[in-house]
Amino acid sequence: MASYKPVVVPAQPRLGEKVTQDTLYWRGYKTPVQIKEFGAINKIDFSPVSPYNYAVTASSRIHVYGRYSQEPIKTFSRFKDAAYCATYRDDGKLLVAGSEEGSIRLFDISGRAPLRQFDGHTKAVHIVGFLSDKYRIFSGGDDYSSNLWDIPSATEIVSYSEHTDYVRCGCASKLNADVFITGSYDHTVKVFDARMKKSVMTIEHGQPVESVLLFPSGGLLVSAGGRYVKVWDVLKGGQLLVSLKNHHKTVTCLCLNSSGQRLLSGSLDRHVKIYSTTSYKVVHSFNYATSILSLALSPEDETIVVGMTNGVLNVKHRKPEESKVKSQKKRQPAYRTYVKGRNYMPKQEDFYVSKPGKCVLRKYDKLLKSFQSSKALDAVLEPHIRLYTPEVTVAVMQELNRRGTLRSALAGRDEKQISLLLTFVTRRVIEPRFTRVLVTVADMITDIYQPVVGQSALVDKQFLRLQEAIGKEIDYQEELLEVLGMMDALFATLTKKRAAYLEENKSNGLTKTLEQDMNN
């Protein structure tokens, strides 16, 4: 008697996410650690010096966390109302923050009380930062002004009142100690030079600007507002290079990785998009539980920290790279190596004894082997098979149809089992890889259970859903055929025109050649 051959499940091509080097890299972060803050997190900033602690601004406090700590290692809480935009200086020794009452406070990392307080804004200060000379601070507030402050004397150097709405974001140039940039809800981004009495450049973003970012080279500026992320060439007078619309809600924050080759944007749509700065295409995306307000990447790209509207801080650490060099145990040579040698080739007179491999049958194969068709079909309709590997279910149905026992396997079922079968067929019949088999199954189910239609509301509902699904698919096919006919007619017209054009050129060339011969 011949041995039983298991059911062959055909490998079907299935569309999925293209796995790239970026996909593998960004998936290399561990499961996130979540830390609850006191309110919405409006700013996260990493210290530029080791051990790369990061400051989190939420509610009326600034918490400083170590890279792997889940509790704050330091807290600054000398604010009467909300604090905004705590930012480190380039040497990591000072921290500056704005506040709801309009004052700016400067802190020493080693202390708790503010070193300096700058008063001059009449409303909340949402953006503060250091210029690259380390001795001046720029700020922007809800009083529409952008100010520059001197740290040693705690005095205001200059104030610009060119914006016509709230100033909510800004950044400073790392190459030029006099240049800083602010973005406002008046839809503009302005570039200021401390040596000038007014802005040197104005860029129209088109939506209220939530975040601005300057590339390390100083030549490119990125602005985020509305659903758009726009890249501008500052050296060409603010020329728009590219406009990205990959989010479906307001983009709230931007950051670059350490090499400047990847741009990250966070949005209220709960996604962080990662772009290549060469092609400006999305190379990866992260999904979060709630809307994102702030985003930061550590200087060595080892940690991604995201702050959300519900006060949750989401921290992802990169997995350490495993050592590629593994200790290899010396494998002892087999007995035949001693006798014949590793490279021995069998001769014609040698008798080769093959050891039969053990074939382990699955549950449905065992049932098919014992000719239990109905139970085999039940086995592949279990949730873990029909939901995650529907190709196995369809392969068994095809095998039962080949044997001629599919009808008997489908017959004699109760209301619940019929509903389960119809649900599976309705869901999968529109997939091209399953259509041929499941159309046959649907025909058999209809023929077998047609006499009982009307006796069960549940079964009747499933039949109506099947009819609706097939009807929609037929409509789609008809529309596709119409489009195909239009394209055939269009291509035929283009082919005729091209043929006529070539014939005309050919005849003209021949005429010119004859005229030249006659003249000669």
XYZ file of C-alpha atoms in Angstrom:
520
model
C 0.000 0.000 0.000
C 1.362 3.435 -0.976
C 2.168 5.828 1.868
C -0.114 8.807 2.464
C 1.024 12.091 0.908
C 0.218 15.183 3.010
C -1.890 18.002 1.576
C 0.276 20.449 -0.353
C -0.453 24.048 0.681
C 0.519 26.203 -2.315
C 2.710 29.212 -1.550
C 0.746 32.266 -2.674
C 2.349 35.671 -3.287
C 1.063 38.155 -0.758
C 1.589 41.888 -0.649
C 3.285 43.137 2.485
C 5.636 45.746 3.849
C 8.882 45.966 1.959
C 11.677 45.138 4.368
C 14.559 47.560 3.878
C 17.677 48.405 5.847
C 15.752 51.281 7.452
C 12.972 48.916 8.495
C 15.448 46.589 10.175
C 17.288 49.489 11.821
C 14.243 51.247 13.294
C 12.717 47.964 14.409
C 15.871 47.398 16.438
C 14.475 49.380 19.375
C 13.220 47.570 22.463
C 9.674 47.523 23.797
C 8.973 51.057 25.081
C 9.099 52.100 28.716
C 6.233 54.413 29.680
C 6.556 57.105 32.368
C 3.577 59.162 33.587
C 4.083 62.903 33.921
C 1.832 65.529 35.553
C 0.510 67.008 32.309
C 0.935 67.276 28.538
C 4.629 67.115 27.590
C 5.492 70.184 25.506
C 9.278 69.710 25.180
C 11.964 67.007 25.426
C 15.622 67.973 25.113
C 18.718 65.773 25.395
C 21.898 67.016 27.007
C 24.608 67.288 24.318
C 27.244 65.787 26.661
C 27.565 62.320 28.144
C 25.716 60.624 29.920
C 23.032 62.254 27.708
C 20.350 62.933 30.305
C 17.167 64.496 28.971
C 14.929 67.266 30.330
C 11.155 66.834 30.116
C 8.920 69.914 30.427
C 5.376 69.149 31.563
C 2.900 71.178 33.586
C 4.785 73.434 36.055
C 7.874 71.225 36.383
C 11.020 70.247 34.549
C 12.159 66.690 35.230
C 15.658 65.525 34.294
C 15.921 61.784 33.588
C 18.951 59.580 33.132
C 19.026 57.548 29.967
C 17.799 54.355 31.661
C 16.136 55.805 34.777
C 12.361 55.646 35.193
C 12.362 58.194 38.005
C 13.624 61.787 37.649
C 17.153 62.334 38.939
C 16.506 66.086 39.298
C 13.476 68.381 39.346
C 13.117 72.127 38.743
C 9.790 73.326 40.124
C 10.215 77.075 40.748
C 7.318 77.969 38.435
C 4.007 79.506 39.528
C 2.269 78.287 36.367
C 3.099 76.126 33.341
C 6.719 75.832 32.191
C 7.695 75.645 28.533
C 10.593 74.544 26.350
C 13.408 73.594 28.762
C 16.548 73.591 26.587
C 20.177 72.669 27.313
C 23.169 74.792 26.410
C 25.815 73.232 24.127
C 28.065 72.388 27.083
C 25.211 70.775 29.054
C 25.811 72.942 32.141
C 22.897 75.377 31.859
C 19.173 74.937 31.245
C 16.767 77.696 30.172
C 12.960 77.582 30.233
C 10.021 79.871 29.511
C 6.837 80.137 31.558
C 3.166 81.028 31.387
C 3.666 84.219 33.437
C 6.052 85.622 30.787
C 9.399 85.255 32.568
C 12.454 83.257 31.458
C 14.499 81.333 33.996
C 18.082 80.126 33.685
C 19.155 77.131 35.795
C 22.485 75.562 36.633
C 22.272 71.777 36.247
C 24.059 71.270 39.549
C 21.706 73.589 41.483
C 17.977 74.076 41.958
C 17.313 77.824 42.262
C 17.388 79.886 39.036
C 20.657 81.720 38.285
C 18.959 84.429 36.241
C 15.435 85.602 35.527
C 14.629 87.582 32.384
C 11.477 89.735 32.467
C 10.244 91.590 29.422
C 7.538 89.533 27.754
C 3.987 90.487 28.694
C 2.502 87.059 27.937
C 3.506 83.394 28.010
C 6.955 82.518 26.627
C 6.685 79.272 24.634
C 10.106 79.176 22.985
C 13.590 79.801 24.415
C 17.059 78.676 23.386
C 20.748 79.535 23.423
C 22.666 81.125 20.582
C 25.827 79.265 19.608
C 28.071 81.795 21.423
C 26.583 80.436 24.735
C 26.199 83.930 26.233
C 22.922 85.015 24.664
C 19.364 83.673 24.764
C 16.577 84.121 22.230
C 12.876 83.834 23.094
C 9.419 84.087 21.554
C 6.082 84.606 23.251
C 2.352 85.062 22.919
C 2.868 88.842 22.896
C 3.996 88.401 19.234
C 7.575 89.463 20.059
C 10.940 87.744 19.555
C 13.608 88.905 21.983
C 17.353 88.519 22.489
C 18.849 88.493 26.000
C 22.353 88.855 27.477
C 23.100 86.202 30.110
C 25.830 87.941 32.199
C 23.837 91.166 32.703
C 20.349 89.566 32.520
C 19.214 92.391 30.222
C 17.322 92.568 26.948
C 19.546 93.275 23.935
C 16.918 93.696 21.228
C 13.221 92.999 20.694
C 11.559 92.238 17.341
C 7.799 92.704 16.960
C 7.315 91.596 13.372
C 5.040 88.590 13.929
C 1.295 89.223 14.034
C 0.347 86.156 16.061
C 1.723 83.832 18.769
C 5.396 82.872 18.405
C 5.461 79.146 19.240
C 8.720 77.685 17.886
C 12.288 78.615 17.084
C 15.876 77.457 16.680
C 19.377 78.945 16.454
C 22.121 78.521 13.880
C 25.103 76.469 15.038
C 27.439 78.121 12.524
C 26.553 81.780 12.976
C 26.248 83.042 16.566
C 24.009 85.971 15.518
C 21.313 84.064 13.569
C 18.140 82.601 15.041
C 14.789 81.622 13.535
C 11.225 81.831 14.871
C 7.942 80.389 13.644
C 4.525 81.831 14.392
C 0.814 81.137 14.116
C 0.698 83.981 11.554
C 1.876 81.327 9.031
C 5.377 82.792 8.688
C 8.915 81.796 9.570
C 11.323 84.680 10.138
C 15.117 84.638 10.131
C 16.715 87.212 12.437
C 20.295 88.511 12.637
C 21.209 90.091 15.980
C 23.257 92.724 14.112
C 20.161 93.936 12.206
C 17.190 95.891 13.483
C 14.680 93.757 11.580
C 14.351 90.261 10.144
C 16.561 89.352 7.201
C 14.207 86.786 5.658
C 10.489 85.906 5.827
C 9.149 82.537 4.634
C 5.433 81.871 4.107
C 4.602 78.371 5.347
C 0.864 78.594 4.652
C -0.374 77.175 7.980
C 0.255 78.023 11.651
C 3.870 76.997 12.264
C 4.321 74.492 15.098
C 8.016 73.610 14.734
C 11.142 74.749 12.876
C 14.458 73.010 12.436
C 17.749 74.096 10.875
C 20.095 71.525 9.370
C 23.623 71.431 10.872
C 25.023 72.879 7.635
C 22.773 75.918 8.023
C 21.653 75.801 4.403
C 18.315 74.015 4.780
C 15.379 74.941 6.991
C 12.461 72.641 7.850
C 9.105 74.008 9.002
C 6.091 72.060 10.249
C 2.537 73.331 10.455
C -0.866 71.967 9.611
C -0.430 68.628 7.845
C 2.673 69.802 6.010
C 6.400 69.462 6.537
C 8.259 71.837 4.200
C 11.959 72.077 3.394
C 13.394 75.473 2.355
C 16.745 76.463 0.871
C 17.942 79.395 2.982
C 20.936 80.088 0.745
C 18.568 80.697 -2.204
C 16.474 83.224 -0.330
C 13.988 80.775 1.163
C 13.158 78.754 -1.961
C 10.776 75.835 -1.340
C 12.495 72.527 -2.113
C 9.867 69.986 -1.124
C 6.486 69.877 0.623
C 5.620 66.642 2.461
C 2.043 65.698 3.322
C 2.317 62.296 4.967
C 0.364 63.057 8.162
C -3.406 63.462 8.309
C -3.411 65.751 11.366
C -1.297 68.668 12.584
C 2.468 68.053 12.702
C 3.717 69.219 16.110
C 7.445 68.401 16.350
C 10.587 67.727 14.308
C 14.060 66.338 14.957
C 17.105 65.008 13.094
C 19.216 61.968 13.793
C 22.906 62.342 14.647
C 24.103 62.028 11.034
C 21.446 64.363 9.617
C 20.390 61.711 7.086
C 16.991 61.021 8.669
C 14.289 63.542 9.566
C 11.633 62.603 12.144
C 8.220 64.270 12.490
C 5.568 63.705 15.162
C 1.894 64.535 14.769
C -1.492 64.603 16.457
C -2.404 61.600 14.269
C -0.350 59.434 16.717
C 2.401 58.684 14.197
C 6.101 59.449 13.955
C 7.279 59.479 10.325
C 10.926 59.012 9.412
C 12.111 60.561 6.119
C 15.294 60.158 4.151
C 16.879 63.595 3.724
C 18.130 62.668 0.250
C 14.837 61.523 -1.327
C 12.390 62.897 1.305
C 10.429 59.657 1.183
C 9.050 57.938 4.292
C 11.376 55.049 5.160
C 9.667 53.982 8.405
C 6.823 54.892 10.745
C 6.051 54.446 14.452
C 2.532 54.263 15.854
C 1.652 55.512 19.351
C -1.384 55.367 21.624
C -2.310 59.074 21.666
C -1.461 62.378 19.990
C 2.209 63.402 20.004
C 3.385 66.827 21.202
C 7.161 66.424 21.502
C 9.904 64.201 20.155
C 13.641 63.824 20.740
C 16.427 61.492 19.633
C 19.564 61.028 21.746
C 22.908 62.294 20.323
C 24.030 58.710 19.577
C 20.587 57.589 18.269
C 20.382 55.105 21.121
C 17.111 56.404 22.584
C 13.853 57.749 21.136
C 11.661 59.706 23.577
C 8.130 60.794 22.660
C 5.868 63.002 24.789
C 2.095 62.765 24.401
C -0.964 64.855 25.210
C -2.071 62.525 28.020
C 1.191 63.104 29.929
C 2.781 59.749 29.060
C 6.479 59.693 28.213
C 7.320 56.861 25.805
C 11.007 55.822 25.870
C 12.535 53.318 23.437
C 16.120 52.104 23.791
C 18.093 50.518 21.006
C 18.936 46.853 21.435
C 22.671 46.198 21.911
C 24.320 44.572 18.921
C 25.163 40.949 19.496
C 28.717 39.812 18.997
C 29.112 38.242 15.584
C 31.993 36.066 16.685
C 30.585 32.997 18.370
C 32.519 30.181 19.917
C 32.386 27.211 17.603
C 32.677 23.740 19.061
C 34.945 21.363 17.227
C 32.775 18.825 15.529
C 34.100 15.301 15.661
C 34.261 13.641 12.238
C 31.710 10.929 11.475
C 32.640 7.250 11.319
C 32.446 7.141 7.531
C 35.024 9.957 7.360
C 37.588 7.673 8.993
C 36.754 4.814 6.631
C 36.326 6.456 3.238
C 37.261 10.085 3.678
C 35.129 13.225 3.558
C 35.234 13.633 -0.236
C 34.530 9.996 -1.164
C 32.223 9.580 -4.174
C 30.167 6.324 -4.345
C 31.094 3.978 -7.197
C 28.739 2.111 -9.459
C 29.085 -1.170 -7.563
C 28.492 0.462 -4.169
C 25.098 -0.135 -2.543
C 23.686 3.041 -0.973
C 21.290 2.569 1.943
C 19.057 5.583 2.543
C 17.378 6.153 5.867
C 13.708 7.066 5.436
C 12.790 10.383 7.031
C 9.966 10.489 9.528
C 6.924 12.400 8.262
C 4.891 14.115 10.976
C 1.284 14.595 9.891
C -0.881 17.479 11.017
C -4.321 16.936 12.501
C -6.193 17.500 9.237
C -3.797 15.196 7.368
C -4.419 12.410 9.897
C -8.185 12.838 9.475
C -7.888 12.851 5.672
C -5.738 9.736 5.854
C -8.527 7.961 7.737
C -11.160 9.326 5.271
C -12.917 11.514 7.887
C -13.765 14.361 5.510
C -16.176 16.300 7.712
C -13.831 16.276 10.724
C -10.887 17.320 8.523
C -12.889 20.349 7.355
C -13.766 21.172 10.983
C -10.083 20.982 11.902
C -9.102 23.688 9.362
C -12.032 25.924 10.378
C -10.591 26.409 13.851
C -9.867 30.114 14.623
C -6.053 29.908 14.647
C -6.054 28.348 11.153
C -8.880 30.113 9.322
C -7.855 33.579 10.582
C -4.065 33.464 10.287
C -3.424 30.779 7.638
C -6.523 30.749 5.402
C -4.468 29.145 2.628
C -4.443 25.897 4.658
C -8.249 25.918 4.916
C -8.629 26.506 1.183
C -6.033 23.807 0.358
C -7.995 21.205 2.364
C -11.248 22.260 0.654
C -9.524 21.841 -2.718
C -8.266 18.368 -1.706
C -11.772 17.331 -0.595
C -13.169 18.546 -3.916
C -10.508 16.552 -5.790
C -11.514 13.436 -3.861
C -15.200 14.113 -4.546
C -16.095 14.275 -0.839
C -16.484 18.054 -0.447
C -20.277 17.954 -0.746
C -20.607 15.313 1.955
C -18.203 17.258 4.216
C -20.308 20.417 3.846
C -23.645 18.663 4.401
C -25.325 17.863 7.697
C -24.216 20.964 9.617
C -26.106 22.974 12.192
C -26.907 26.694 12.181
C -23.664 27.767 13.892
C -21.410 25.707 11.589
C -23.192 26.954 8.433
C -22.783 30.549 9.622
C -19.068 29.946 10.249
C -18.569 28.495 6.757
C -20.451 31.344 5.088
C -18.489 33.956 7.077
C -15.183 32.457 5.906
C -16.312 32.212 2.276
C -17.737 35.769 2.270
C -14.507 37.203 3.662
C -12.072 35.308 1.416
C -13.940 34.760 -1.875
C -12.888 38.187 -3.196
C -9.177 37.358 -2.807
C -7.856 36.298 -6.231
C -5.718 33.490 -4.787
C -8.804 31.815 -3.233
C -11.597 32.781 -5.645
C -11.514 29.682 -7.879
C -11.882 27.225 -4.989
C -14.282 29.251 -2.843
C -16.712 29.918 -5.697
C -17.143 26.140 -5.977
C -17.621 25.901 -2.186
C -20.207 28.718 -2.256
C -22.137 26.950 -5.059
C -22.233 23.696 -3.081
C -23.346 25.410 0.154
C -26.137 27.192 -1.741
C -27.326 23.931 -3.385
C -27.234 21.934 -0.138
C -28.909 24.462 2.175
C -31.327 26.136 -0.242
C -34.327 24.172 1.169
C -33.711 25.560 4.694
C -33.482 29.227 3.653
C -35.913 31.256 5.731
C -35.739 29.032 8.794
C -32.780 30.799 10.440
C -32.291 34.584 10.587
C -28.549 34.109 11.198
C -28.006 31.928 8.124
C -30.189 34.179 5.957
C -28.106 37.192 7.001
C -24.874 35.401 6.027
C -26.330 34.456 2.603
C -27.268 38.104 2.001
C -23.737 39.203 2.937
C -22.274 36.665 0.509
C -24.568 37.924 -2.236
C -23.580 41.532 -1.512
C -19.842 40.725 -1.516
C -20.049 38.887 -4.849
C -22.225 41.655 -6.318
C -19.662 44.319 -5.368
C -16.837 42.256 -6.839
C -18.755 41.840 -10.117
C -19.312 45.616 -10.255
C -15.578 46.200 -9.722
C -14.739 43.747 -12.494
C -17.145 45.491 -14.885
C -15.598 48.880 -14.094
C -12.121 47.463 -14.659
C -13.192 46.015 -18.004
C -14.557 49.435 -19.034
C -11.270 51.090 -18.078
C -9.361 48.387 -19.951
C -11.465 49.057 -23.044
C -10.746 52.782 -22.818
C -7.031 52.128 -22.490
C -7.060 49.719 -25.461
C -8.781 52.368 -27.615
C -6.308 55.024 -26.444
C -3.270 52.841 -27.147
C -4.661 51.862 -30.565
C -5.062 55.562 -31.489
C -1.530 56.351 -30.334
C -0.147 53.426 -32.338
C -1.916 54.614 -35.522
C -0.638 58.182 -35.058
C 2.901 56.965 -34.505
C 2.745 54.730 -37.588
C 1.464 57.641 -39.704
C 4.181 59.924 -38.331
C 6.928 57.406 -39.141
C 5.513 56.873 -42.653
C 5.465 60.636 -43.251
C 9.051 61.048 -42.061
C 10.117 58.116 -44.200
C 8.484 59.558 -47.311
C 9.974 63.007 -46.637
C 13.416 61.505 -46.279
C 13.058 59.623 -49.552
C 11.876 62.781 -51.369
C 14.826 64.775 -50.049
C 17.245 62.061 -51.147
C 15.778 62.035 -54.709
C 15.999 65.840 -54.925
C 19.658 65.753 -53.868
C 20.434 63.084 -56.491
C 18.777 65.125 -59.261
C 20.669 68.276 -58.283
C 23.959 66.389 -58.321
